Amino acid sequence: MQGPVAAIGIGQRLQHPAAKLIGGLGQLHGHPTSARCVARRQRQLQARVASAEAVQQQVQTPGVTQFKFVCPICLNSEFVVHSSPNPYQQCSCQRCARTFDAKSKYLDLTLTSGVQQQVYQQKMWQGTELFRQPLISFVYERGWRQNFANVGFPGPEKEFDMAMSYLAPAQGGILIDASCGTGLFTRLFARSCKFSGVVALDFSESMLQQAQQFFAEDPALLISTPIVAVRADVGRLPFATGSVDAIHAGAAIHCWPNPQAAMAEISRVLKPGGVFVASTFLTPFAPLGELIGDKIVRPLSQNLNPFGANTRTFRYWEEDELKDLVAIVGLTGYTRIRSRMFIMFAATKPMQLEYGESEAS
């Protein structure tokens, strides 16, 4: 299965695995042990260094992987990016006369990337700004995410298994981990080696920086599926129409400033048969709705929901709202798993029909 990438091997993603071992050699000479003991430990460390070098050479032998993006303005000019390059390279669109910035940890394909704005400032959604704060990025996997269990989230490993069951038709292709945050699920998807590439995509600079730190600390990613990190707006995805195999958005859609526009973009970039999987929060009245029916508790959900449609930080959903979003943008086959305030749902981009052909025929 092909996506917006031509896979020809495993990318160069992490620092040399022997770096920490080499650093330890210089500390041995001050240790109060015999010269023979020091020499023996030096030989042991050197052997481990040689072994690590051999592994690194084997990993690098196949080459790299190329991911394909497009200019977020015209959605026409194509950019080719190697998996997790260090550093990332700027991308230029001649048609739009724009150059998009590249940081050491990610490629920036937002609309304002590389531009010094003189006066105009986009008013940001409060939920968006919250997750751009370095403190939130730091605590996200150090306590914040664990609290989701209190409202029914089964935990990352179980959620990963659930998502993988929905993503089975797209395995072998490219997966976009939208609103990836600190890369919690990006790492799980990459370690699974079920996809030809994973795009860690988020609007938050600090989240992407934290994600790259976790990538660098995970030795399993040396031989995993290639990863590329991109800063982008989920409401203006930098991918060609019909080029993406699958999109995952874990615990994210409740933070999006314009979910309808984002869902339209997701539908646009998915190829026919492509899969979208997302998890999010339902209203506090969802557990009661499971027992007596969501329609019966809807007046409570609409009037007493602390994070309803009119809030600017988070949005807790009624399930029927999610069904509407899926249908509005032309995705089909809605299915879900639901428990208390947790829901994971999935839908598919329908296969293309010939002109004049109907589904009934």
mmCIF file of C-alpha atoms in Angstrom:
data_model
loop_
_atom_site.group_PDB
_atom_site.id
_atom_site.type_symbol
_atom_site.label_atom_id
_atom_site.label_comp_id
_atom_site.label_asym_id
_atom_site.label_seq_id
_atom_site.Cartn_x
_atom_site.Cartn_y
_atom_site.Cartn_z
ATOM 1 C CA MET A 1 0.000 0.000 0.000
ATOM 2 C CA GLN A 2 1.501 3.323 -1.076
ATOM 3 C CA GLY A 3 0.991 6.640 0.693
ATOM 4 C CA PRO A 4 2.620 10.064 0.365
ATOM 5 C CA VAL A 5 5.989 8.414 0.644
ATOM 6 C CA ALA A 6 8.357 6.261 -1.343
ATOM 7 C CA ALA A 7 9.871 3.893 1.190
ATOM 8 C CA ILE A 8 13.348 2.682 0.357
ATOM 9 C CA GLY A 9 14.727 1.833 3.784
ATOM 10 C CA ILE A 10 15.153 2.951 7.359
ATOM 11 C CA GLY A 11 16.053 6.566 8.127
ATOM 12 C CA GLN A 12 18.797 8.003 10.277
ATOM 13 C CA ARG A 13 16.924 9.093 13.360
ATOM 14 C CA LEU A 14 18.934 8.970 16.572
ATOM 15 C CA GLN A 15 22.360 9.854 17.853
ATOM 16 C CA HIS A 16 24.992 7.167 17.814
ATOM 17 C CA PRO A 17 24.010 4.506 20.384
ATOM 18 C CA ALA A 18 27.572 4.302 21.636
ATOM 19 C CA ALA A 19 27.861 7.963 22.634
ATOM 20 C CA LYS A 20 27.028 7.409 26.294
ATOM 21 C CA LEU A 21 29.372 4.431 26.502
ATOM 22 C CA ILE A 22 32.319 6.401 25.159
ATOM 23 C CA GLY A 23 31.666 9.139 27.675
ATOM 24 C CA GLY A 24 32.096 6.638 30.483
ATOM 25 C CA LEU A 25 35.677 5.776 29.497
ATOM 26 C CA GLY A 26 37.056 9.079 30.680
ATOM 27 C CA GLN A 27 35.602 8.595 34.150
ATOM 28 C CA LEU A 28 37.352 5.328 34.922
ATOM 29 C CA HIS A 29 40.894 6.644 35.422
ATOM 30 C CA GLY A 30 39.983 8.462 38.616
ATOM 31 C CA HIS A 31 38.372 5.394 40.163
ATOM 32 C CA PRO A 32 40.389 3.878 43.083
ATOM 33 C CA THR A 33 40.933 0.513 41.433
ATOM 34 C CA SER A 34 43.942 -1.242 40.070
ATOM 35 C CA ALA A 35 45.280 -0.495 36.608
ATOM 36 C CA ARG A 36 44.381 -4.043 35.612
ATOM 37 C CA CYS A 37 40.735 -3.511 36.627
ATOM 38 C CA VAL A 38 40.630 -0.245 34.722
ATOM 39 C CA ALA A 39 42.088 -1.873 31.640
ATOM 40 C CA ARG A 40 39.592 -4.730 31.811
ATOM 41 C CA ARG A 41 36.646 -2.350 32.076
ATOM 42 C CA GLN A 42 38.016 -0.303 29.170
ATOM 43 C CA ARG A 43 38.155 -3.428 27.029
ATOM 44 C CA GLN A 44 34.580 -4.318 28.015
ATOM 45 C CA LEU A 45 33.318 -0.867 27.116
ATOM 46 C CA GLN A 46 35.239 -0.871 23.854
ATOM 47 C CA ALA A 47 33.633 -4.207 22.970
ATOM 48 C CA ARG A 48 30.188 -2.758 23.664
ATOM 49 C CA VAL A 49 31.058 0.284 21.529
ATOM 50 C CA ALA A 50 32.131 -1.967 18.663
ATOM 51 C CA SER A 51 28.947 -3.998 18.976
ATOM 52 C CA ALA A 52 26.829 -0.833 18.966
ATOM 53 C CA GLU A 53 28.693 0.442 15.898
ATOM 54 C CA ALA A 54 27.961 -2.822 14.105
ATOM 55 C CA VAL A 55 24.258 -2.557 14.924
ATOM 56 C CA GLN A 56 24.195 1.082 13.813
ATOM 57 C CA GLN A 57 25.867 0.126 10.525
ATOM 58 C CA GLN A 58 23.273 -2.579 9.910
ATOM 59 C CA VAL A 59 20.433 -0.123 10.604
ATOM 60 C CA GLN A 60 21.820 2.516 8.232
ATOM 61 C CA THR A 61 22.616 0.158 5.373
ATOM 62 C CA PRO A 62 19.162 0.122 3.713
ATOM 63 C CA GLY A 63 19.140 3.930 3.288
ATOM 64 C CA VAL A 64 16.395 6.440 4.049
ATOM 65 C CA THR A 65 12.700 7.028 3.509
ATOM 66 C CA GLN A 66 11.137 9.996 1.756
ATOM 67 C CA PHE A 67 7.918 11.642 2.921
ATOM 68 C CA LYS A 68 5.957 13.905 0.601
ATOM 69 C CA PHE A 69 4.275 17.123 1.708
ATOM 70 C CA VAL A 70 2.764 20.061 -0.141
ATOM 71 C CA CYS A 71 2.759 23.812 0.342
ATOM 72 C CA PRO A 72 0.024 24.646 2.892
ATOM 73 C CA ILE A 73 -0.967 27.720 0.880
ATOM 74 C CA CYS A 74 -1.464 26.447 -2.659
ATOM 75 C CA LEU A 75 -1.581 22.713 -1.808
ATOM 76 C CA ASN A 76 0.272 22.215 -5.077
ATOM 77 C CA SER A 77 4.072 22.487 -4.729
ATOM 78 C CA GLU A 78 5.533 19.244 -3.450
ATOM 79 C CA PHE A 79 8.216 18.971 -0.774
ATOM 80 C CA VAL A 80 10.238 15.775 -0.259
ATOM 81 C CA VAL A 81 11.573 15.239 3.263
ATOM 82 C CA HIS A 82 13.773 12.447 4.552
ATOM 83 C CA SER A 83 12.772 10.688 7.751
ATOM 84 C CA SER A 84 13.855 12.583 10.875
ATOM 85 C CA PRO A 85 16.749 14.496 9.280
ATOM 86 C CA ASN A 86 19.077 16.381 11.567
ATOM 87 C CA PRO A 87 18.681 19.223 10.962
ATOM 88 C CA TYR A 88 15.498 19.566 8.925
ATOM 89 C CA GLN A 89 15.808 21.617 5.738
ATOM 90 C CA GLN A 90 13.714 24.617 4.695
ATOM 91 C CA CYS A 91 11.082 24.043 2.001
ATOM 92 C CA SER A 92 10.381 26.642 -0.693
ATOM 93 C CA CYS A 93 7.334 27.143 -2.887
ATOM 94 C CA GLN A 94 8.097 29.175 -6.021
ATOM 95 C CA ARG A 95 4.427 29.503 -6.865
ATOM 96 C CA CYS A 96 3.670 31.238 -3.540
ATOM 97 C CA ALA A 97 7.104 32.892 -3.214
ATOM 98 C CA ARG A 98 7.369 31.465 0.288
ATOM 99 C CA THR A 99 10.022 29.604 2.236
ATOM 100 C CA PHE A 100 8.866 27.516 5.165
ATOM 101 C CA ASP A 101 11.077 27.343 8.203
ATOM 102 C CA ALA A 102 12.802 24.293 9.613
ATOM 103 C CA LYS A 103 13.817 23.870 13.224
ATOM 104 C CA SER A 104 16.332 21.379 14.538
ATOM 105 C CA LYS A 105 13.497 19.180 15.843
ATOM 106 C CA TYR A 106 10.776 19.562 13.194
ATOM 107 C CA LEU A 107 9.694 21.043 9.879
ATOM 108 C CA ASP A 108 7.274 23.988 10.172
ATOM 109 C CA LEU A 109 4.529 23.926 7.527
ATOM 110 C CA THR A 110 2.076 26.314 9.172
ATOM 111 C CA LEU A 111 0.786 29.266 7.131
ATOM 112 C CA THR A 112 2.890 31.803 9.041
ATOM 113 C CA SER A 113 6.088 29.777 9.031
ATOM 114 C CA GLY A 114 9.106 31.836 7.990
ATOM 115 C CA VAL A 115 7.205 35.141 7.921
ATOM 116 C CA GLN A 116 7.726 38.128 10.201
ATOM 117 C CA GLN A 117 4.241 39.520 10.731
ATOM 118 C CA GLN A 118 4.212 43.305 11.039
ATOM 119 C CA VAL A 119 0.784 43.932 12.568
ATOM 120 C CA TYR A 120 -1.664 41.091 11.961
ATOM 121 C CA GLN A 121 -1.984 38.489 14.690
ATOM 122 C CA GLN A 122 -4.299 35.502 14.474
ATOM 123 C CA LYS A 123 -6.531 35.180 17.534
ATOM 124 C CA MET A 124 -5.804 31.759 18.946
ATOM 125 C CA TRP A 125 -8.159 29.259 20.540
ATOM 126 C CA GLN A 126 -7.439 29.026 24.274
ATOM 127 C CA GLY A 127 -7.102 25.247 24.101
ATOM 128 C CA THR A 128 -4.506 25.620 21.337
ATOM 129 C CA GLU A 129 -2.478 28.116 23.350
ATOM 130 C CA LEU A 130 -2.608 25.965 26.479
ATOM 131 C CA PHE A 131 -0.808 23.091 24.787
ATOM 132 C CA ARG A 132 1.863 25.399 23.378
ATOM 133 C CA GLN A 133 3.118 26.048 26.910
ATOM 134 C CA PRO A 134 6.388 24.200 27.706
ATOM 135 C CA LEU A 135 5.149 23.289 31.185
ATOM 136 C CA ILE A 136 2.121 21.436 29.775
ATOM 137 C CA SER A 137 4.341 19.609 27.300
ATOM 138 C CA PHE A 138 6.656 18.574 30.129
ATOM 139 C CA VAL A 139 3.916 17.243 32.425
ATOM 140 C CA TYR A 140 1.757 15.632 29.726
ATOM 141 C CA GLU A 141 3.284 12.150 30.065
ATOM 142 C CA ARG A 142 4.395 12.800 33.628
ATOM 143 C CA GLY A 143 0.946 12.851 35.204
ATOM 144 C CA TRP A 144 -1.476 14.772 32.964
ATOM 145 C CA ARG A 145 -2.309 11.905 30.586
ATOM 146 C CA GLN A 146 -2.578 9.379 33.423
ATOM 147 C CA ASN A 147 -5.544 11.299 34.852
ATOM 148 C CA PHE A 148 -7.623 10.393 31.778
ATOM 149 C CA ALA A 149 -8.198 6.994 33.385
ATOM 150 C CA ASN A 150 -10.487 8.706 35.901
ATOM 151 C CA VAL A 151 -13.150 9.266 33.217
ATOM 152 C CA GLY A 152 -12.851 5.954 31.384
ATOM 153 C CA PHE A 153 -9.782 6.115 29.127
ATOM 154 C CA PRO A 154 -8.354 2.583 29.226
ATOM 155 C CA GLY A 155 -4.706 3.682 29.012
ATOM 156 C CA PRO A 156 -2.249 4.172 26.121
ATOM 157 C CA GLU A 157 -1.376 0.506 25.537
ATOM 158 C CA LYS A 158 -5.014 -0.586 25.407
ATOM 159 C CA GLU A 159 -5.988 2.448 23.314
ATOM 160 C CA PHE A 160 -3.150 1.594 20.927
ATOM 161 C CA ASP A 161 -4.472 -1.957 20.525
ATOM 162 C CA MET A 162 -7.962 -0.622 19.867
ATOM 163 C CA ALA A 163 -6.689 1.875 17.304
ATOM 164 C CA MET A 164 -4.613 -0.790 15.553
ATOM 165 C CA SER A 165 -7.706 -2.950 15.085
ATOM 166 C CA TYR A 166 -9.388 -0.058 13.255
ATOM 167 C CA LEU A 167 -6.220 0.756 11.305
ATOM 168 C CA ALA A 168 -5.705 -2.798 10.033
ATOM 169 C CA PRO A 169 -6.820 -1.967 6.445
ATOM 170 C CA ALA A 170 -4.176 0.794 6.263
ATOM 171 C CA GLN A 171 -1.223 -1.182 7.590
ATOM 172 C CA GLY A 172 1.744 -1.028 5.254
ATOM 173 C CA GLY A 173 0.980 2.584 4.355
ATOM 174 C CA ILE A 174 1.672 6.001 5.842
ATOM 175 C CA LEU A 175 0.056 6.998 9.129
ATOM 176 C CA ILE A 176 -0.359 10.592 10.287
ATOM 177 C CA ASP A 177 -0.495 10.922 14.051
ATOM 178 C CA ALA A 178 -2.408 14.222 14.136
ATOM 179 C CA SER A 179 -2.151 16.354 17.263
ATOM 180 C CA CYS A 180 0.534 13.905 18.325
ATOM 181 C CA GLY A 181 1.514 15.920 21.397
ATOM 182 C CA THR A 182 4.566 14.386 23.030
ATOM 183 C CA GLY A 183 4.569 11.500 20.562
ATOM 184 C CA LEU A 184 3.079 8.952 22.966
ATOM 185 C CA PHE A 185 1.191 7.106 20.227
ATOM 186 C CA THR A 186 3.696 8.027 17.526
ATOM 187 C CA ARG A 187 6.248 5.884 19.338
ATOM 188 C CA LEU A 188 3.835 2.980 19.723
ATOM 189 C CA PHE A 189 2.880 3.087 16.042
ATOM 190 C CA ALA A 190 6.528 3.292 14.970
ATOM 191 C CA ARG A 191 7.587 0.408 17.228
ATOM 192 C CA SER A 192 4.852 -1.780 15.772
ATOM 193 C CA CYS A 193 6.581 -1.661 12.357
ATOM 194 C CA LYS A 194 3.130 -2.057 10.776
ATOM 195 C CA PHE A 195 3.387 1.146 8.738
ATOM 196 C CA SER A 196 5.895 2.308 6.151
ATOM 197 C CA GLY A 197 6.186 5.675 7.874
ATOM 198 C CA VAL A 198 4.668 7.752 10.676
ATOM 199 C CA VAL A 199 4.219 11.533 10.599
ATOM 200 C CA ALA A 200 4.242 13.147 14.051
ATOM 201 C CA LEU A 201 2.114 16.243 13.430
ATOM 202 C CA ASP A 202 1.187 18.937 15.940
ATOM 203 C CA PHE A 203 0.643 22.706 16.068
ATOM 204 C CA SER A 204 2.507 23.068 19.375
ATOM 205 C CA GLU A 205 6.210 23.766 19.080
ATOM 206 C CA SER A 206 6.889 22.668 22.659
ATOM 207 C CA MET A 207 5.001 19.399 22.180
ATOM 208 C CA LEU A 208 7.108 18.540 19.129
ATOM 209 C CA GLN A 209 10.309 19.390 20.981
ATOM 210 C CA GLN A 210 9.285 17.133 23.859
ATOM 211 C CA ALA A 211 8.312 14.419 21.381
ATOM 212 C CA GLN A 212 11.757 14.517 19.786
ATOM 213 C CA GLN A 213 13.366 14.204 23.216
ATOM 214 C CA PHE A 214 11.341 11.056 23.871
ATOM 215 C CA PHE A 215 12.219 9.742 20.385
ATOM 216 C CA ALA A 216 15.919 10.192 21.114
ATOM 217 C CA GLU A 217 15.599 8.360 24.441
ATOM 218 C CA ASP A 218 13.863 5.324 22.925
ATOM 219 C CA PRO A 219 16.447 2.866 21.517
ATOM 220 C CA ALA A 220 13.689 0.764 19.935
ATOM 221 C CA LEU A 221 13.092 3.554 17.434
ATOM 222 C CA LEU A 222 16.521 2.898 15.885
ATOM 223 C CA ILE A 223 15.059 -0.046 13.993
ATOM 224 C CA SER A 224 11.412 1.001 13.921
ATOM 225 C CA THR A 225 9.217 2.564 11.277
ATOM 226 C CA PRO A 226 10.681 5.917 10.114
ATOM 227 C CA ILE A 227 9.286 9.042 11.778
ATOM 228 C CA VAL A 228 9.195 12.624 10.558
ATOM 229 C CA ALA A 229 8.042 15.511 12.793
ATOM 230 C CA VAL A 230 6.023 18.358 11.293
ATOM 231 C CA ARG A 231 4.383 21.435 12.755
ATOM 232 C CA ALA A 232 1.109 21.975 10.929
ATOM 233 C CA ASP A 233 -2.478 23.084 11.422
ATOM 234 C CA VAL A 234 -4.984 20.241 11.386
ATOM 235 C CA GLY A 235 -7.321 22.679 9.640
ATOM 236 C CA ARG A 236 -4.813 23.090 6.777
ATOM 237 C CA LEU A 237 -2.984 19.824 6.338
ATOM 238 C CA PRO A 238 0.139 19.975 4.120
ATOM 239 C CA PHE A 239 -0.661 16.834 2.150
ATOM 240 C CA ALA A 240 -1.899 16.311 -1.390
ATOM 241 C CA THR A 241 -5.536 15.380 -1.890
ATOM 242 C CA GLY A 242 -6.119 11.630 -1.665
ATOM 243 C CA SER A 243 -2.528 10.810 -0.649
ATOM 244 C CA VAL A 244 -2.746 9.561 2.949
ATOM 245 C CA ASP A 245 -3.467 6.002 4.054
ATOM 246 C CA ALA A 246 -4.590 6.677 7.612
ATOM 247 C CA ILE A 247 -4.908 9.402 10.247
ATOM 248 C CA HIS A 248 -4.988 8.931 14.002
ATOM 249 C CA ALA A 249 -5.948 11.669 16.466
ATOM 250 C CA GLY A 250 -5.655 10.431 20.034
ATOM 251 C CA ALA A 251 -7.382 12.544 22.705
ATOM 252 C CA ALA A 252 -7.285 15.537 20.394
ATOM 253 C CA ILE A 253 -10.487 16.585 18.650
ATOM 254 C CA HIS A 254 -11.859 18.218 21.821
ATOM 255 C CA CYS A 255 -8.956 20.723 21.551
ATOM 256 C CA TRP A 256 -9.431 21.664 17.877
ATOM 257 C CA PRO A 257 -10.683 25.241 17.328
ATOM 258 C CA ASN A 258 -12.704 24.311 14.220
ATOM 259 C CA PRO A 259 -13.475 20.566 14.230
ATOM 260 C CA GLN A 260 -15.625 20.765 11.097
ATOM 261 C CA ALA A 261 -12.844 22.369 9.044
ATOM 262 C CA ALA A 262 -10.332 19.891 10.419
ATOM 263 C CA MET A 263 -12.558 16.934 9.566
ATOM 264 C CA ALA A 264 -12.990 18.304 6.041
ATOM 265 C CA GLU A 265 -9.203 18.417 5.670
ATOM 266 C CA ILE A 266 -8.896 14.878 6.970
ATOM 267 C CA SER A 267 -11.453 13.723 4.420
ATOM 268 C CA ARG A 268 -9.633 15.611 1.648
ATOM 269 C CA VAL A 269 -6.208 14.073 2.227
ATOM 270 C CA LEU A 270 -7.363 10.495 2.859
ATOM 271 C CA LYS A 271 -7.100 8.249 -0.166
ATOM 272 C CA PRO A 272 -10.135 6.118 -1.080
ATOM 273 C CA GLY A 273 -10.372 3.422 1.553
ATOM 274 C CA GLY A 274 -8.254 5.486 3.957
ATOM 275 C CA VAL A 275 -9.067 5.268 7.664
ATOM 276 C CA PHE A 276 -9.569 7.949 10.313
ATOM 277 C CA VAL A 277 -9.420 6.938 13.988
ATOM 278 C CA ALA A 278 -9.872 9.310 16.923
ATOM 279 C CA SER A 279 -10.468 9.261 20.653
ATOM 280 C CA THR A 280 -11.946 12.049 22.733
ATOM 281 C CA PHE A 281 -14.059 12.997 25.742
ATOM 282 C CA LEU A 282 -17.823 12.627 25.908
ATOM 283 C CA THR A 283 -19.962 14.835 28.142
ATOM 284 C CA PRO A 284 -20.189 14.038 31.865
ATOM 285 C CA PHE A 285 -23.732 12.800 31.188
ATOM 286 C CA ALA A 286 -22.586 10.172 28.664
ATOM 287 C CA PRO A 287 -22.493 7.335 31.248
ATOM 288 C CA LEU A 288 -26.128 8.028 32.074
ATOM 289 C CA GLY A 289 -26.867 8.253 28.352
ATOM 290 C CA GLU A 290 -25.499 4.746 27.871
ATOM 291 C CA LEU A 291 -28.050 3.479 30.357
ATOM 292 C CA ILE A 292 -31.196 5.369 29.384
ATOM 293 C CA GLY A 293 -30.337 6.829 25.978
ATOM 294 C CA ASP A 294 -28.338 9.863 24.827
ATOM 295 C CA LYS A 295 -31.447 11.609 23.499
ATOM 296 C CA ILE A 296 -33.071 11.517 26.914
ATOM 297 C CA VAL A 297 -30.087 13.146 28.642
ATOM 298 C CA ARG A 298 -29.406 15.600 25.798
ATOM 299 C CA PRO A 299 -31.039 18.586 27.574
ATOM 300 C CA LEU A 300 -28.663 18.005 30.484
ATOM 301 C CA SER A 301 -25.669 17.646 28.168
ATOM 302 C CA GLN A 302 -26.513 20.826 26.288
ATOM 303 C CA ASN A 303 -27.264 23.000 29.313
ATOM 304 C CA LEU A 304 -24.973 21.667 32.050
ATOM 305 C CA ASN A 305 -21.921 20.483 30.085
ATOM 306 C CA PRO A 306 -18.965 22.468 31.531
ATOM 307 C CA PHE A 307 -17.138 22.165 28.202
ATOM 308 C CA GLY A 308 -19.908 22.570 25.662
ATOM 309 C CA ALA A 309 -19.998 24.099 22.187
ATOM 310 C CA ASN A 310 -19.583 27.659 23.507
ATOM 311 C CA THR A 311 -16.354 27.143 25.455
ATOM 312 C CA ARG A 312 -12.973 28.156 24.046
ATOM 313 C CA THR A 313 -10.716 25.677 25.833
ATOM 314 C CA PHE A 314 -12.046 22.124 25.408
ATOM 315 C CA ARG A 315 -15.204 20.595 24.038
ATOM 316 C CA TYR A 316 -16.799 17.493 25.503
ATOM 317 C CA TRP A 317 -18.939 15.763 22.904
ATOM 318 C CA GLU A 318 -22.248 14.034 22.505
ATOM 319 C CA GLU A 319 -21.711 10.931 20.396
ATOM 320 C CA ASP A 320 -24.318 12.069 17.870
ATOM 321 C CA GLU A 321 -22.252 15.216 17.284
ATOM 322 C CA LEU A 322 -19.303 13.055 16.277
ATOM 323 C CA LYS A 323 -21.542 11.041 13.961
ATOM 324 C CA ASP A 324 -22.670 14.288 12.338
ATOM 325 C CA LEU A 325 -19.087 15.470 11.822
ATOM 326 C CA VAL A 326 -18.169 12.198 10.133
ATOM 327 C CA ALA A 327 -21.190 12.301 7.824
ATOM 328 C CA ILE A 328 -20.782 15.996 6.949
ATOM 329 C CA VAL A 329 -17.332 15.453 5.424
ATOM 330 C CA GLY A 330 -18.291 12.315 3.501
ATOM 331 C CA LEU A 331 -16.683 9.634 5.643
ATOM 332 C CA THR A 332 -18.610 6.410 6.032
ATOM 333 C CA GLY A 333 -18.708 3.230 8.110
ATOM 334 C CA TYR A 334 -18.784 4.974 11.477
ATOM 335 C CA THR A 335 -17.991 2.618 14.333
ATOM 336 C CA ARG A 336 -16.924 3.163 17.915
ATOM 337 C CA ILE A 337 -15.940 1.831 21.321
ATOM 338 C CA ARG A 338 -17.382 3.732 24.242
ATOM 339 C CA SER A 339 -16.941 3.594 28.029
ATOM 340 C CA ARG A 340 -18.081 6.274 30.474
ATOM 341 C CA MET A 341 -16.665 9.580 29.106
ATOM 342 C CA PHE A 342 -14.241 7.848 26.725
ATOM 343 C CA ILE A 343 -14.988 7.179 23.081
ATOM 344 C CA MET A 344 -12.827 5.928 20.212
ATOM 345 C CA PHE A 345 -14.455 6.122 16.814
ATOM 346 C CA ALA A 346 -13.385 5.325 13.285
ATOM 347 C CA ALA A 347 -14.635 6.029 9.765
ATOM 348 C CA THR A 348 -13.442 5.422 6.223
ATOM 349 C CA LYS A 349 -13.056 7.446 3.052
ATOM 350 C CA PRO A 350 -15.357 5.689 0.569
ATOM 351 C CA MET A 351 -13.926 4.127 -2.535
ATOM 352 C CA GLN A 352 -14.290 6.318 -5.613
ATOM 353 C CA LEU A 353 -17.167 5.625 -7.976
ATOM 354 C CA GLU A 354 -17.074 6.030 -11.708
ATOM 355 C CA TYR A 355 -18.865 9.087 -13.069
ATOM 356 C CA GLY A 356 -22.626 8.432 -13.143
ATOM 357 C CA GLU A 357 -22.309 5.286 -11.023
ATOM 358 C CA SER A 358 -24.312 5.046 -7.815
ATOM 359 C CA GLU A 359 -23.600 2.978 -4.727
ATOM 360 C CA ALA A 360 -26.821 1.051 -5.330
ATOM 361 C CA SER A 361 -25.570 -0.089 -8.729
#
